[in-house]
Amino acid sequence: MSDSGENDPVYNNSHRAFLQSFLSRATLTFEQARPIVAAIEKAQAQDGRDIQPADITEQDVSNYINVTNAAISPFDLEIRETLSQHDRTRIYALVNVSSDSITQLATTHTPDEIAFVKRCLDAMFETNNTYRSEVLAVRSTEALRLAKPPTTQTQDAEPTQGAQSQSLTMMQAQRMLQAMVDEGWFELSKKDYYTLTPRALMELRGWLVETYNDDEDERIKNCSACKAIITMGERCPDLDCSGRLHQHCKRMAFRAQNNNERCPVCKKDWEDAPPVGERAALQNRRSTNGTGASRRRSATAQTDGADDSPNDSTGDEG
């Protein structure tokens, strides 16, 4: 490695080139960052070394990030990193760390479009985030219904984003949702649920906590292992416990407890842990469908029994 990335803490052209790579895209994975750093190092190498992407380690990338962050922090910018909640892919993003970072959407979207996005966030973190079911996502059909702001608000149940706004048409709402995906704020799952992307969770972390958490209820929760915001994973079987774990963090958490599969917070057994994320919604739906199917089967059985034993049917009705 050259001095520009590993040993020299002074911000220079190498770091400027590294920063430029973030300005052209929303996020970089570690595998995407490796060839970028390798190319920068190769250009700066004094001995003509042929540096390959495979030569670049996570520490090399971290060295570039640390020096770059020191230079850009006065501008409320920071390169942050996290692990994907789907797998352990390491993701880096250049984020605005100011508490009102969501207002940056105002530079490219209308106030009514931003109000629509905030209603979608309310659906994710309030409506679909309850004591018994932490979905933390919004289905596309539900999101489209939010194109129209609520016409009435009770004094006891005002939405977090209560500003007056005009309705969007269905077409406008669809375009805005697609824009949020294209710009790296939302991601759409195969099951048709919108959730916040890793970049959005990193960039909006302060705003989300400030908006949705209070002394009585912390709707924005962190993984008990990695401490990042969790919107996909599992929760402690004790619903009153704050313990939450990403799927890929469970093994690490249990290993730290001598392989005892217990909640890292309350120490209760981590058995039949309720899901966090869209799996919670799918589980609720299966439970509801199962109840309905059970009732239908019961009704069918009673009907069959009535056909076989007509004299017993009168007693069943009583």
Short mmCIF file of C-alpha atoms in Angstrom, two decimals:
data_model
loop_
_atom_site.label_atom_id
_atom_site.label_comp_id
_atom_site.label_asym_id
_atom_site.label_seq_id
_atom_site.Cartn_x
_atom_site.Cartn_y
_atom_site.Cartn_z
CA MET A 1 0.00 0.00 0.00
CA SER A 2 1.12 3.56 -0.62
CA ASP A 3 1.52 6.24 1.99
CA SER A 4 -1.53 8.06 0.62
CA GLY A 5 -4.00 5.61 2.06
CA GLU A 6 -2.37 3.80 4.94
CA ASN A 7 0.24 5.93 6.65
CA ASP A 8 -0.47 9.53 5.65
CA PRO A 9 -3.24 11.10 7.77
CA VAL A 10 -3.24 14.25 5.61
CA TYR A 11 -6.17 14.68 3.24
CA ASN A 12 -4.79 14.70 -0.31
CA ASN A 13 -5.70 13.94 -3.91
CA SER A 14 -6.06 10.24 -3.16
CA HIS A 15 -8.75 10.95 -0.61
CA ARG A 16 -10.40 13.45 -2.95
CA ALA A 17 -10.64 10.75 -5.61
CA PHE A 18 -12.06 8.38 -3.00
CA LEU A 19 -14.67 10.95 -1.97
CA GLN A 20 -15.58 11.59 -5.60
CA SER A 21 -16.60 7.95 -5.96
CA PHE A 22 -19.29 8.51 -3.31
CA LEU A 23 -20.59 11.64 -5.00
CA SER A 24 -21.49 9.63 -8.10
CA ARG A 25 -23.55 6.96 -6.31
CA ALA A 26 -25.63 6.53 -3.18
CA THR A 27 -23.69 3.66 -1.61
CA LEU A 28 -20.67 1.43 -2.09
CA THR A 29 -20.25 -2.13 -0.89
CA PHE A 30 -16.83 -3.31 0.22
CA GLU A 31 -16.46 -5.30 -3.00
CA GLN A 32 -17.27 -2.17 -5.02
CA ALA A 33 -14.84 -0.07 -3.00
CA ARG A 34 -11.89 -2.44 -3.44
CA PRO A 35 -11.21 -1.74 -7.16
CA ILE A 36 -11.63 2.01 -6.54
CA VAL A 37 -9.04 2.04 -3.76
CA ALA A 38 -6.78 -0.29 -5.76
CA ALA A 39 -6.85 2.08 -8.75
CA ILE A 40 -6.07 5.09 -6.52
CA GLU A 41 -3.22 3.25 -4.82
CA LYS A 42 -1.81 2.06 -8.14
CA ALA A 43 -1.83 5.61 -9.52
CA GLN A 44 -0.02 6.89 -6.43
CA ALA A 45 2.48 4.03 -6.13
CA GLN A 46 6.06 5.27 -6.53
CA ASP A 47 7.52 1.83 -7.25
CA GLY A 48 5.13 0.88 -10.06
CA ARG A 49 3.48 -1.90 -8.08
CA ASP A 50 0.52 -3.60 -9.75
CA ILE A 51 -2.06 -3.31 -6.96
CA GLN A 52 -5.11 -5.53 -7.45
CA PRO A 53 -8.57 -5.23 -5.84
CA ALA A 54 -7.88 -8.48 -4.00
CA ASP A 55 -4.98 -6.73 -2.25
CA ILE A 56 -7.33 -4.21 -0.62
CA THR A 57 -8.57 -5.04 2.88
CA GLU A 58 -11.38 -3.59 4.97
CA GLN A 59 -8.73 -1.82 7.03
CA ASP A 60 -7.40 -0.14 3.88
CA VAL A 61 -10.87 1.21 3.11
CA SER A 62 -11.30 2.29 6.73
CA ASN A 63 -8.03 4.25 6.54
CA TYR A 64 -9.36 6.22 3.58
CA ILE A 65 -12.69 6.77 5.34
CA ASN A 66 -11.10 8.04 8.56
CA VAL A 67 -8.95 10.65 6.81
CA THR A 68 -11.78 11.71 4.50
CA ASN A 69 -14.26 12.04 7.37
CA ALA A 70 -11.90 14.35 9.25
CA ALA A 71 -11.85 16.63 6.20
CA ILE A 72 -15.59 16.68 5.47
CA SER A 73 -16.99 16.78 9.01
CA PRO A 74 -17.18 20.63 9.07
CA PHE A 75 -19.67 20.35 6.22
CA ASP A 76 -21.99 17.99 8.18
CA LEU A 77 -20.96 15.10 5.94
CA GLU A 78 -19.69 11.69 6.97
CA ILE A 79 -18.96 8.36 5.33
CA ARG A 80 -20.71 5.77 7.47
CA GLU A 81 -20.72 2.01 7.24
CA THR A 82 -23.14 -0.70 8.20
CA LEU A 83 -23.94 -4.33 7.46
CA SER A 84 -26.90 -5.21 5.27
CA GLN A 85 -29.83 -6.55 7.29
CA HIS A 86 -30.35 -9.18 4.58
CA ASP A 87 -26.82 -10.57 4.83
CA ARG A 88 -23.44 -9.46 6.12
CA THR A 89 -22.57 -7.31 3.10
CA ARG A 90 -20.61 -4.27 4.30
CA ILE A 91 -22.09 -1.04 2.93
CA TYR A 92 -20.61 2.46 2.95
CA ALA A 93 -22.57 5.66 2.32
CA LEU A 94 -21.84 9.38 2.26
CA VAL A 95 -24.51 10.89 4.49
CA ASN A 96 -25.68 14.26 5.72
CA VAL A 97 -25.44 14.06 9.50
CA SER A 98 -27.59 17.11 10.30
CA SER A 99 -30.73 16.26 12.29
CA ASP A 100 -33.01 17.68 9.61
CA SER A 101 -31.39 15.70 6.81
CA ILE A 102 -34.78 14.63 5.43
CA THR A 103 -35.32 18.23 4.30
CA GLN A 104 -32.69 17.69 1.62
CA LEU A 105 -35.50 16.03 -0.36
CA ALA A 106 -36.92 19.53 -0.77
CA THR A 107 -34.24 20.29 -3.33
CA THR A 108 -35.68 17.78 -5.80
CA HIS A 109 -39.27 17.19 -4.68
CA THR A 110 -42.34 19.30 -3.96
CA PRO A 111 -43.69 19.88 -0.43
CA ASP A 112 -46.68 17.63 -1.20
CA GLU A 113 -44.38 14.83 -2.33
CA ILE A 114 -42.30 15.16 0.83
CA ALA A 115 -45.48 15.11 2.93
CA PHE A 116 -46.46 11.87 1.17
CA VAL A 117 -43.06 10.35 1.99
CA LYS A 118 -43.48 11.35 5.63
CA ARG A 119 -46.89 9.65 5.71
CA CYS A 120 -45.20 6.51 4.42
CA LEU A 121 -42.62 6.80 7.21
CA ASP A 122 -45.43 7.25 9.74
CA ALA A 123 -46.97 4.04 8.41
CA MET A 124 -43.66 2.21 8.79
CA PHE A 125 -42.70 3.43 12.25
CA GLU A 126 -46.08 4.13 13.88
CA THR A 127 -49.01 2.36 12.24
CA ASN A 128 -47.07 -0.82 11.42
CA ASN A 129 -44.92 -0.78 14.53
CA THR A 130 -46.96 -1.96 17.49
CA TYR A 131 -46.38 -3.75 20.77
CA ARG A 132 -47.27 -7.12 19.27
CA SER A 133 -46.17 -6.66 15.66
CA GLU A 134 -43.07 -4.75 14.55
CA VAL A 135 -43.47 -4.77 10.77
CA LEU A 136 -41.56 -1.52 10.15
CA ALA A 137 -42.51 -1.64 6.48
CA VAL A 138 -45.43 -0.57 4.32
CA ARG A 139 -47.01 -2.63 1.58
CA SER A 140 -47.21 -0.94 -1.81
CA THR A 141 -51.02 -0.91 -1.83
CA GLU A 142 -51.06 0.68 1.63
CA ALA A 143 -48.48 3.25 0.54
CA LEU A 144 -50.58 4.26 -2.46
CA ARG A 145 -53.59 4.82 -0.20
CA LEU A 146 -51.46 7.37 1.65
CA ALA A 147 -51.41 9.54 -1.49
CA LYS A 148 -54.37 11.28 0.10
CA PRO A 149 -53.66 12.89 3.49
CA PRO A 150 -56.06 12.12 6.34
CA THR A 151 -59.06 14.46 6.32
CA THR A 152 -59.80 14.21 10.03
CA GLN A 153 -57.54 14.01 13.05
CA THR A 154 -58.60 13.34 16.60
CA GLN A 155 -56.98 15.28 19.39
CA ASP A 156 -55.69 12.05 20.91
CA ALA A 157 -54.26 10.56 17.70
CA GLU A 158 -52.53 13.13 15.60
CA PRO A 159 -50.05 11.74 13.10
CA THR A 160 -46.42 12.66 13.59
CA GLN A 161 -46.33 14.49 10.28
CA GLY A 162 -49.48 16.57 10.73
CA ALA A 163 -48.76 19.41 8.33
CA GLN A 164 -51.50 20.30 5.87
CA SER A 165 -50.76 19.05 2.37
CA GLN A 166 -52.53 18.33 -0.88
CA SER A 167 -53.30 14.88 -2.22
CA LEU A 168 -51.20 13.23 -4.88
CA THR A 169 -52.81 11.33 -7.72
CA MET A 170 -52.19 7.58 -7.84
CA MET A 171 -49.82 8.13 -10.75
CA GLN A 172 -47.91 10.82 -8.84
CA ALA A 173 -47.68 8.57 -5.78
CA GLN A 174 -46.37 5.68 -7.87
CA ARG A 175 -43.76 7.93 -9.46
CA MET A 176 -42.68 9.25 -6.07
CA LEU A 177 -42.31 5.76 -4.62
CA GLN A 178 -40.22 4.75 -7.61
CA ALA A 179 -38.13 7.90 -7.18
CA MET A 180 -37.48 6.97 -3.56
CA VAL A 181 -36.24 3.58 -4.73
CA ASP A 182 -34.13 5.05 -7.54
CA GLU A 183 -32.58 7.63 -5.19
CA GLY A 184 -31.64 4.97 -2.66
CA TRP A 185 -34.07 5.81 0.16
CA PHE A 186 -36.60 2.97 -0.15
CA GLU A 187 -36.21 -0.63 -1.25
CA LEU A 188 -39.06 -2.84 -2.47
CA SER A 189 -39.05 -6.49 -1.44
CA LYS A 190 -40.25 -9.47 -3.44
CA LYS A 191 -43.28 -9.55 -1.14
CA ASP A 192 -44.14 -5.99 -2.22
CA TYR A 193 -43.13 -4.17 0.98
CA TYR A 194 -41.28 -0.85 1.08
CA THR A 195 -38.61 -0.44 3.75
CA LEU A 196 -35.79 2.02 4.37
CA THR A 197 -32.48 1.16 2.73
CA PRO A 198 -29.25 0.81 4.71
CA ARG A 199 -28.21 4.23 3.38
CA ALA A 200 -31.50 5.78 4.57
CA LEU A 201 -31.16 4.21 8.02
CA MET A 202 -27.65 5.61 8.33
CA GLU A 203 -28.54 9.06 7.04
CA LEU A 204 -31.89 9.47 8.82
CA ARG A 205 -30.86 7.83 12.09
CA GLY A 206 -30.89 11.04 14.12
CA TRP A 207 -34.10 12.29 12.50
CA LEU A 208 -35.89 8.97 13.03
CA VAL A 209 -34.98 8.87 16.72
CA GLU A 210 -35.93 12.51 17.23
CA THR A 211 -39.23 12.08 15.38
CA TYR A 212 -40.50 8.73 16.63
CA ASN A 213 -38.92 8.17 20.05
CA ASP A 214 -40.03 9.75 23.29
CA ASP A 215 -39.68 9.07 27.00
CA GLU A 216 -42.62 6.66 27.05
CA ASP A 217 -42.06 4.74 23.84
CA GLU A 218 -38.95 4.09 21.77
CA ARG A 219 -40.27 3.07 18.37
CA ILE A 220 -36.80 3.15 16.81
CA LYS A 221 -34.88 0.23 18.28
CA ASN A 222 -31.31 -0.95 17.92
CA CYS A 223 -29.85 -4.41 17.49
CA SER A 224 -28.52 -5.54 20.86
CA ALA A 225 -25.37 -6.88 19.18
CA CYS A 226 -24.27 -4.39 16.50
CA LYS A 227 -26.19 -1.38 17.93
CA ALA A 228 -27.47 -0.33 14.49
CA ILE A 229 -31.15 0.44 13.89
CA ILE A 230 -33.08 -2.78 13.34
CA THR A 231 -36.02 -3.09 10.95
CA MET A 232 -35.47 -6.77 10.07
CA GLY A 233 -34.62 -9.61 12.42
CA GLU A 234 -36.04 -10.99 15.64
CA ARG A 235 -37.22 -9.64 18.99
CA CYS A 236 -37.06 -11.11 22.46
CA PRO A 237 -39.91 -13.55 23.19
CA ASP A 238 -40.67 -11.33 26.19
CA LEU A 239 -42.50 -8.53 24.40
CA ASP A 240 -41.73 -6.11 27.24
CA CYS A 241 -37.99 -6.57 26.69
CA SER A 242 -35.99 -4.25 24.43
CA GLY A 243 -33.82 -7.07 23.10
CA ARG A 244 -33.61 -7.17 19.29
CA LEU A 245 -31.19 -9.04 17.02
CA HIS A 246 -30.47 -9.06 13.31
CA GLN A 247 -30.50 -12.56 11.86
CA HIS A 248 -26.79 -12.34 11.09
CA CYS A 249 -26.03 -10.94 14.56
CA LYS A 250 -27.62 -13.79 16.51
CA ARG A 251 -24.66 -16.13 16.19
CA MET A 252 -22.24 -13.42 17.31
CA ALA A 253 -24.45 -12.50 20.27
CA PHE A 254 -24.88 -16.08 21.42
CA ARG A 255 -21.18 -16.84 20.96
CA ALA A 256 -20.38 -13.93 23.27
CA GLN A 257 -22.59 -15.65 25.86
CA ASN A 258 -20.71 -18.97 25.71
CA ASN A 259 -23.19 -20.23 23.10
CA ASN A 260 -26.15 -19.70 25.43
CA GLU A 261 -29.11 -18.83 23.20
CA ARG A 262 -30.56 -16.25 25.53
CA CYS A 263 -31.65 -12.67 25.13
CA PRO A 264 -28.60 -10.43 25.56
CA VAL A 265 -30.77 -7.97 27.52
CA CYS A 266 -33.05 -9.93 29.87
CA LYS A 267 -31.24 -13.32 29.62
CA LYS A 268 -34.43 -15.26 28.91
CA ASP A 269 -34.29 -18.17 26.46
CA TRP A 270 -34.39 -17.04 22.83
CA GLU A 271 -37.05 -19.56 21.74
CA ASP A 272 -39.82 -18.93 19.20
CA ALA A 273 -38.62 -15.35 18.90
CA PRO A 274 -41.18 -13.16 17.06
CA PRO A 275 -39.93 -11.75 13.75
CA VAL A 276 -39.18 -8.09 13.12
CA GLY A 277 -39.88 -6.74 9.65
CA GLU A 278 -42.22 -7.83 6.89
CA ARG A 279 -42.10 -11.41 8.20
CA ALA A 280 -44.14 -10.11 11.14
CA ALA A 281 -46.86 -8.98 8.73
CA LEU A 282 -46.76 -12.27 6.84
CA GLN A 283 -46.94 -14.17 10.13
CA ASN A 284 -49.95 -12.11 11.19
CA ARG A 285 -51.62 -12.83 7.86
CA ARG A 286 -50.96 -16.57 8.13
CA SER A 287 -52.32 -16.51 11.66
CA THR A 288 -55.47 -14.71 10.52
CA ASN A 289 -55.89 -16.99 7.52
CA GLY A 290 -55.32 -20.00 9.72
CA THR A 291 -58.01 -18.87 12.11
CA GLY A 292 -60.41 -18.36 9.25
CA ALA A 293 -59.54 -21.71 7.73
CA SER A 294 -60.02 -23.38 11.09
CA ARG A 295 -63.46 -21.83 11.41
CA ARG A 296 -64.34 -22.93 7.89
CA ARG A 297 -63.16 -26.46 8.61
CA SER A 298 -65.14 -26.47 11.83
CA ALA A 299 -68.24 -25.24 10.03
CA THR A 300 -67.77 -27.88 7.33
CA ALA A 301 -67.37 -30.59 9.93
CA GLN A 302 -70.53 -29.48 11.68
CA THR A 303 -72.40 -29.44 8.38
CA ASP A 304 -71.12 -32.91 7.51
CA GLY A 305 -72.12 -34.11 10.94
CA ALA A 306 -75.58 -32.64 10.52
CA ASP A 307 -75.98 -34.45 7.22
CA ASP A 308 -74.93 -37.76 8.75
CA SER A 309 -76.91 -37.40 11.97
CA PRO A 310 -79.88 -35.08 11.46
CA ASN A 311 -81.20 -35.76 14.93
CA ASP A 312 -78.00 -34.28 16.45
CA SER A 313 -78.12 -30.98 14.56
CA THR A 314 -80.79 -29.42 16.73
CA GLY A 315 -78.71 -29.99 19.81
CA ASP A 316 -75.65 -28.40 18.15
CA GLU A 317 -77.55 -25.23 17.39
CA GLY A 318 -78.44 -24.84 21.02
#
